[in-house]
PDB file of C-alpha atoms in Angstrom:
ATOM      1  CA  MET A   1      -0.112  -0.033  -0.030  1.00  0.00           C
ATOM      2  CA  HIS A   2       1.333   3.354  -0.917  1.00  0.00           C
ATOM      3  CA  PRO A   3       0.592   6.275   1.621  1.00  0.00           C
ATOM      4  CA  ASP A   4      -1.065   8.529  -1.045  1.00  0.00           C
ATOM      5  CA  GLU A   5      -3.414   5.783  -1.965  1.00  0.00           C
ATOM      6  CA  PHE A   6      -4.185   5.017   1.725  1.00  0.00           C
ATOM      7  CA  PHE A   7      -5.264   8.657   2.398  1.00  0.00           C
ATOM      8  CA  GLN A   8      -7.257   8.692  -0.919  1.00  0.00           C
ATOM      9  CA  LYS A   9      -9.007   5.555   0.235  1.00  0.00           C
ATOM     10  CA  LEU A  10      -9.604   6.954   3.804  1.00  0.00           C
ATOM     11  CA  THR A  11     -11.088  10.165   2.270  1.00  0.00           C
ATOM     12  CA  GLN A  12     -13.310   8.349   0.142  1.00  0.00           C
ATOM     13  CA  ARG A  13     -14.606   6.097   3.028  1.00  0.00           C
ATOM     14  CA  ALA A  14     -15.161   9.218   5.192  1.00  0.00           C
ATOM     15  CA  GLU A  15     -16.928  11.085   2.404  1.00  0.00           C
ATOM     16  CA  ALA A  16     -19.404   7.932   2.008  1.00  0.00           C
ATOM     17  CA  ASP A  17     -19.811   7.564   5.765  1.00  0.00           C
ATOM     18  CA  THR A  18     -19.199  10.408   8.260  1.00  0.00           C
ATOM     19  CA  ALA A  19     -18.985   8.050  11.208  1.00  0.00           C
ATOM     20  CA  VAL A  20     -15.573   6.969   9.752  1.00  0.00           C
ATOM     21  CA  VAL A  21     -13.956  10.332  10.953  1.00  0.00           C
ATOM     22  CA  ALA A  22     -15.713  10.017  14.371  1.00  0.00           C
ATOM     23  CA  VAL A  23     -14.429   6.437  14.888  1.00  0.00           C
ATOM     24  CA  LEU A  24     -10.848   7.353  13.842  1.00  0.00           C
ATOM     25  CA  ARG A  25     -10.879  10.416  16.020  1.00  0.00           C
ATOM     26  CA  ARG A  26     -12.117   8.173  19.058  1.00  0.00           C
ATOM     27  CA  SER A  27      -9.221   5.672  18.130  1.00  0.00           C
ATOM     28  CA  ALA A  28      -6.801   8.313  19.100  1.00  0.00           C
ATOM     29  CA  SER A  29      -7.581   7.578  22.845  1.00  0.00           C
ATOM     30  CA  TYR A  30      -6.384   4.151  22.518  1.00  0.00           C
ATOM     31  CA  ASP A  31      -2.971   2.596  21.603  1.00  0.00           C
ATOM     32  CA  PRO A  32      -2.819   2.606  17.774  1.00  0.00           C
ATOM     33  CA  GLY A  33      -4.393  -0.573  16.244  1.00  0.00           C
ATOM     34  CA  LEU A  34      -6.222  -1.364  19.472  1.00  0.00           C
ATOM     35  CA  TYR A  35      -9.692   0.163  18.967  1.00  0.00           C
ATOM     36  CA  PRO A  36     -11.710  -2.451  17.207  1.00  0.00           C
ATOM     37  CA  PRO A  37     -14.458  -0.024  15.567  1.00  0.00           C
ATOM     38  CA  ALA A  38     -11.409   1.429  13.545  1.00  0.00           C
ATOM     39  CA  PHE A  39     -10.418  -1.937  12.021  1.00  0.00           C
ATOM     40  CA  PRO A  40     -12.906  -1.732   9.007  1.00  0.00           C
ATOM     41  CA  SER A  41     -11.355   1.663   8.005  1.00  0.00           C
ATOM     42  CA  ILE A  42      -7.797   0.578   8.060  1.00  0.00           C
ATOM     43  CA  GLU A  43      -7.208  -3.117   7.860  1.00  0.00           C
ATOM     44  CA  PRO A  44      -8.309  -3.524   4.108  1.00  0.00           C
ATOM     45  CA  TYR A  45      -5.316  -1.384   3.226  1.00  0.00           C
ATOM     46  CA  ILE A  46      -2.529  -2.493   5.502  1.00  0.00           C
ATOM     47  CA  HIS A  47      -1.824  -5.998   4.139  1.00  0.00           C
ATOM     48  CA  GLY A  48       1.826  -6.982   4.527  1.00  0.00           C
ATOM     49  CA  LEU A  49       2.838  -4.326   6.754  1.00  0.00           C
ATOM     50  CA  GLY A  50       5.026  -5.213   9.798  1.00  0.00           C
ATOM     51  CA  ASP A  51       3.828  -4.374  13.305  1.00  0.00           C
ATOM     52  CA  TRP A  52       5.248  -1.062  13.772  1.00  0.00           C
ATOM     53  CA  GLN A  53       4.108   0.040  10.206  1.00  0.00           C
ATOM     54  CA  ARG A  54       0.575  -0.979  11.148  1.00  0.00           C
ATOM     55  CA  LYS A  55       0.717   0.812  14.346  1.00  0.00           C
ATOM     56  CA  ALA A  56       2.044   3.954  12.564  1.00  0.00           C
ATOM     57  CA  THR A  57      -0.806   3.638  10.033  1.00  0.00           C
ATOM     58  CA  TYR A  58      -3.397   3.708  12.791  1.00  0.00           C
ATOM     59  CA  LEU A  59      -1.626   6.544  14.411  1.00  0.00           C
ATOM     60  CA  ALA A  60      -1.484   8.753  11.282  1.00  0.00           C
ATOM     61  CA  ALA A  61      -5.304   7.890  10.454  1.00  0.00           C
ATOM     62  CA  ALA A  62      -6.257   8.996  13.976  1.00  0.00           C
ATOM     63  CA  CYS A  63      -4.339  12.144  13.633  1.00  0.00           C
ATOM     64  CA  TRP A  64      -5.722  12.780  10.181  1.00  0.00           C
ATOM     65  CA  ALA A  65      -9.312  12.344  11.475  1.00  0.00           C
ATOM     66  CA  GLN A  66      -8.669  14.918  14.200  1.00  0.00           C
ATOM     67  CA  ALA A  67      -7.444  17.407  11.628  1.00  0.00           C
ATOM     68  CA  THR A  68      -9.768  16.481   8.677  1.00  0.00           C
ATOM     69  CA  ARG A  69     -12.371  19.212   9.136  1.00  0.00           C
ATOM     70  CA  ARG A  70      -9.813  21.958   9.175  1.00  0.00           C
ATOM     71  CA  ASP A  71      -7.041  20.541   7.082  1.00  0.00           C
ATOM     72  CA  HIS A  72      -7.389  22.247   3.636  1.00  0.00           C
ATOM     73  CA  GLY A  73      -5.028  23.172   0.915  1.00  0.00           C
ATOM     74  CA  GLN A  74      -1.515  21.838   0.006  1.00  0.00           C
ATOM     75  CA  GLY A  75       0.029  20.144   3.139  1.00  0.00           C
ATOM     76  CA  LEU A  76       3.341  20.781   4.570  1.00  0.00           C
ATOM     77  CA  THR A  77       5.641  18.258   6.046  1.00  0.00           C
ATOM     78  CA  LEU A  78       5.267  18.038   9.804  1.00  0.00           C
ATOM     79  CA  PRO A  79       8.518  19.876  10.691  1.00  0.00           C
ATOM     80  CA  ALA A  80       7.646  22.747   8.109  1.00  0.00           C
ATOM     81  CA  ALA A  81       4.158  23.036   9.622  1.00  0.00           C
ATOM     82  CA  ALA A  82       5.441  23.135  13.075  1.00  0.00           C
ATOM     83  CA  ARG A  83       7.933  25.745  11.973  1.00  0.00           C
ATOM     84  CA  THR A  84       5.159  27.747  10.471  1.00  0.00           C
ATOM     85  CA  LEU A  85       3.080  27.628  13.671  1.00  0.00           C
ATOM     86  CA  HIS A  86       6.193  28.378  15.745  1.00  0.00           C
ATOM     87  CA  ASN A  87       6.805  31.438  13.529  1.00  0.00           C
ATOM     88  CA  HIS A  88       3.196  32.787  14.118  1.00  0.00           C
ATOM     89  CA  GLN A  89       3.381  32.407  17.748  1.00  0.00           C
ATOM     90  CA  ALA A  90       3.911  35.364  20.164  1.00  0.00           C
ATOM     91  CA  MET A  91       7.351  36.591  20.340  1.00  0.00           C
ATOM     92  CA  GLY A  92       9.491  34.583  22.839  1.00  0.00           C
ATOM     93  CA  SER A  93       7.004  31.717  23.122  1.00  0.00           C
ATOM     94  CA  LYS A  94       8.761  28.366  23.222  1.00  0.00           C
ATOM     95  CA  ASN A  95       5.718  26.132  23.383  1.00  0.00           C
ATOM     96  CA  ILE A  96       5.878  24.778  19.880  1.00  0.00           C
ATOM     97  CA  GLU A  97       9.621  24.258  19.860  1.00  0.00           C
ATOM     98  CA  GLN A  98       9.537  22.320  23.064  1.00  0.00           C
ATOM     99  CA  ARG A  99       6.764  20.034  21.738  1.00  0.00           C
ATOM    100  CA  PHE A 100       8.630  19.521  18.692  1.00  0.00           C
ATOM    101  CA  THR A 101      11.875  18.819  20.496  1.00  0.00           C
ATOM    102  CA  ALA A 102       9.913  16.340  22.691  1.00  0.00           C
ATOM    103  CA  LEU A 103       8.378  14.709  19.660  1.00  0.00           C
ATOM    104  CA  LEU A 104      11.851  14.042  18.208  1.00  0.00           C
ATOM    105  CA  ASP A 105      13.041  12.503  21.321  1.00  0.00           C
ATOM    106  CA  ALA A 106       9.868  10.308  21.585  1.00  0.00           C
ATOM    107  CA  ASP A 107      10.103   6.586  21.520  1.00  0.00           C
ATOM    108  CA  SER A 108       7.496   4.654  19.903  1.00  0.00           C
ATOM    109  CA  ASP A 109       5.323   4.368  23.130  1.00  0.00           C
ATOM    110  CA  GLU A 110       5.414   8.135  23.506  1.00  0.00           C
ATOM    111  CA  LEU A 111       5.097   9.000  19.943  1.00  0.00           C
ATOM    112  CA  GLN A 112       1.296   8.773  19.775  1.00  0.00           C
ATOM    113  CA  TRP A 113       0.498  11.321  22.462  1.00  0.00           C
ATOM    114  CA  ARG A 114       3.355  13.793  21.447  1.00  0.00           C
ATOM    115  CA  LEU A 115       2.236  13.671  17.708  1.00  0.00           C
ATOM    116  CA  ARG A 116      -1.419  13.785  18.572  1.00  0.00           C
ATOM    117  CA  HIS A 117      -0.917  17.078  20.514  1.00  0.00           C
ATOM    118  CA  LEU A 118       1.305  18.684  17.918  1.00  0.00           C
ATOM    119  CA  THR A 119      -1.217  17.770  15.002  1.00  0.00           C
ATOM    120  CA  SER A 120      -4.013  19.063  16.954  1.00  0.00           C
ATOM    121  CA  GLN A 121      -2.430  22.384  17.455  1.00  0.00           C
ATOM    122  CA  LEU A 122      -1.654  22.535  13.668  1.00  0.00           C
ATOM    123  CA  ALA A 123      -5.204  21.712  12.895  1.00  0.00           C
ATOM    124  CA  ALA A 124      -6.510  24.360  15.234  1.00  0.00           C
ATOM    125  CA  ALA A 125      -4.129  26.836  13.402  1.00  0.00           C
ATOM    126  CA  ALA A 126      -5.494  25.530  10.015  1.00  0.00           C
ATOM    127  CA  ILE A 127      -1.917  24.616   9.036  1.00  0.00           C
ATOM    128  CA  PRO A 128      -2.431  21.599   6.784  1.00  0.00           C
ATOM    129  CA  ILE A 129      -0.252  18.604   6.970  1.00  0.00           C
ATOM    130  CA  ASP A 130       1.055  16.273   4.139  1.00  0.00           C
ATOM    131  CA  TRP A 131      -0.324  13.115   5.609  1.00  0.00           C
ATOM    132  CA  PRO A 132       1.323  10.621   3.220  1.00  0.00           C
ATOM    133  CA  VAL A 133       4.701  12.144   3.860  1.00  0.00           C
ATOM    134  CA  LEU A 134       3.984  11.941   7.499  1.00  0.00           C
ATOM    135  CA  LEU A 135       2.973   8.221   7.379  1.00  0.00           C
ATOM    136  CA  LYS A 136       6.163   7.396   5.282  1.00  0.00           C
ATOM    137  CA  ASP A 137       8.206   9.072   8.017  1.00  0.00           C
ATOM    138  CA  LEU A 138       6.380   7.326  10.838  1.00  0.00           C
ATOM    139  CA  TRP A 139       6.952   3.900   9.047  1.00  0.00           C
ATOM    140  CA  ALA A 140      10.763   4.632   9.513  1.00  0.00           C
ATOM    141  CA  TRP A 141      10.544   6.350  12.852  1.00  0.00           C
ATOM    142  CA  ASN A 142      12.152   3.381  14.829  1.00  0.00           C
ATOM    143  CA  SER A 143      15.187   3.268  12.541  1.00  0.00           C
ATOM    144  CA  GLN A 144      18.481   2.947  14.567  1.00  0.00           C
ATOM    145  CA  THR A 145      20.135   5.676  12.364  1.00  0.00           C
ATOM    146  CA  ARG A 146      17.192   7.970  13.352  1.00  0.00           C
ATOM    147  CA  HIS A 147      17.202   9.463   9.995  1.00  0.00           C
ATOM    148  CA  VAL A 148      13.725  10.699  10.183  1.00  0.00           C
ATOM    149  CA  GLN A 149      14.317  12.552  13.318  1.00  0.00           C
ATOM    150  CA  ILE A 150      17.403  14.151  12.035  1.00  0.00           C
ATOM    151  CA  LYS A 151      15.641  15.093   8.719  1.00  0.00           C
ATOM    152  CA  TRP A 152      12.868  16.613  10.779  1.00  0.00           C
ATOM    153  CA  ALA A 153      15.222  18.664  13.039  1.00  0.00           C
ATOM    154  CA  ARG A 154      17.192  19.932  10.124  1.00  0.00           C
ATOM    155  CA  GLU A 155      13.922  21.017   8.428  1.00  0.00           C
ATOM    156  CA  PHE A 156      12.514  22.692  11.548  1.00  0.00           C
ATOM    157  CA  TRP A 157      15.628  24.665  12.486  1.00  0.00           C
ATOM    158  CA  SER A 158      16.997  25.432   9.093  1.00  0.00           C
ATOM    159  CA  ASN A 159      17.274  28.892   7.648  1.00  0.00           C
ATOM    160  CA  PRO A 160      14.586  30.210   5.348  1.00  0.00           C
ATOM    161  CA  PRO A 161      15.172  29.426   1.552  1.00  0.00           C
ATOM    162  CA  ALA A 162      17.811  31.500  -0.040  1.00  0.00           C
ATOM    163  CA  LYS A 163      15.369  33.482  -2.307  1.00  0.00           C
ATOM    164  CA  ASN A 164      13.439  34.805   0.825  1.00  0.00           C
ATOM    165  CA  THR A 165      16.825  35.665   2.317  1.00  0.00           C
ATOM    166  CA  ALA A 166      17.917  37.443  -0.744  1.00  0.00           C
ATOM    167  CA  LYS A 167      14.586  39.504  -0.855  1.00  0.00           C
ATOM    168  CA  SER A 168      14.856  40.513   2.819  1.00  0.00           C
ATOM    169  CA  ALA A 169      18.465  41.501   2.334  1.00  0.00           C
ATOM    170  CA  SER A 170      17.779  43.679  -0.805  1.00  0.00           C
ATOM    171  CA  LYS A 171      14.940  45.297   1.237  1.00  0.00           C
ATOM    172  CA  SER A 172      17.129  46.040   4.240  1.00  0.00           C
ATOM    173  CA  SER A 173      20.001  47.411   1.939  1.00  0.00           C
ATOM    174  CA  ALA A 174      17.452  49.584   0.024  1.00  0.00           C
ATOM    175  CA  THR A 175      16.182  50.824   3.450  1.00  0.00           C
ATOM    176  CA  THR A 176      19.772  51.650   4.729  1.00  0.00           C
ATOM    177  CA  THR A 177      20.589  53.665   1.409  1.00  0.00           C
ATOM    178  CA  ILE A 178      17.565  55.865   1.437  1.00  0.00           C
TER     179      ILE A 178
END
């Protein structure tokens, strides 16, 4: 199963039956993959996945359901979305940065709670998430190399793209010469 296909199928199921979203939201209160009413919405699409990948798929689906009413537009990777929210916070607020740091340090047992809190905050701020990319990253979360966590950290704390830096630099030099 490809993550894009999974979320397309999930969206189709949710459009056909609004209870699907409610059930998946409720499943967020349980360990991933342990809420039986969610099985019909997920199990048909996760053939052949290992235990962790199955749990990660249930986790991503639960987070998706929590955000689905407010999640519109082109989604961002989770670190880009978190950085966007962090940049929109009041000056000096470290809440999102602290949550994101705790998420990076989370083991598979803590991950569901930390991820659920962050994705809920992003949904409340109407910052869309690229769910298939998130699912791919979650599948690799337990890698010994921690490449997902490293990639997320680099993306969250990276400098703005060069074209934005060049624009702001040219504006500041134009301001100083006037």
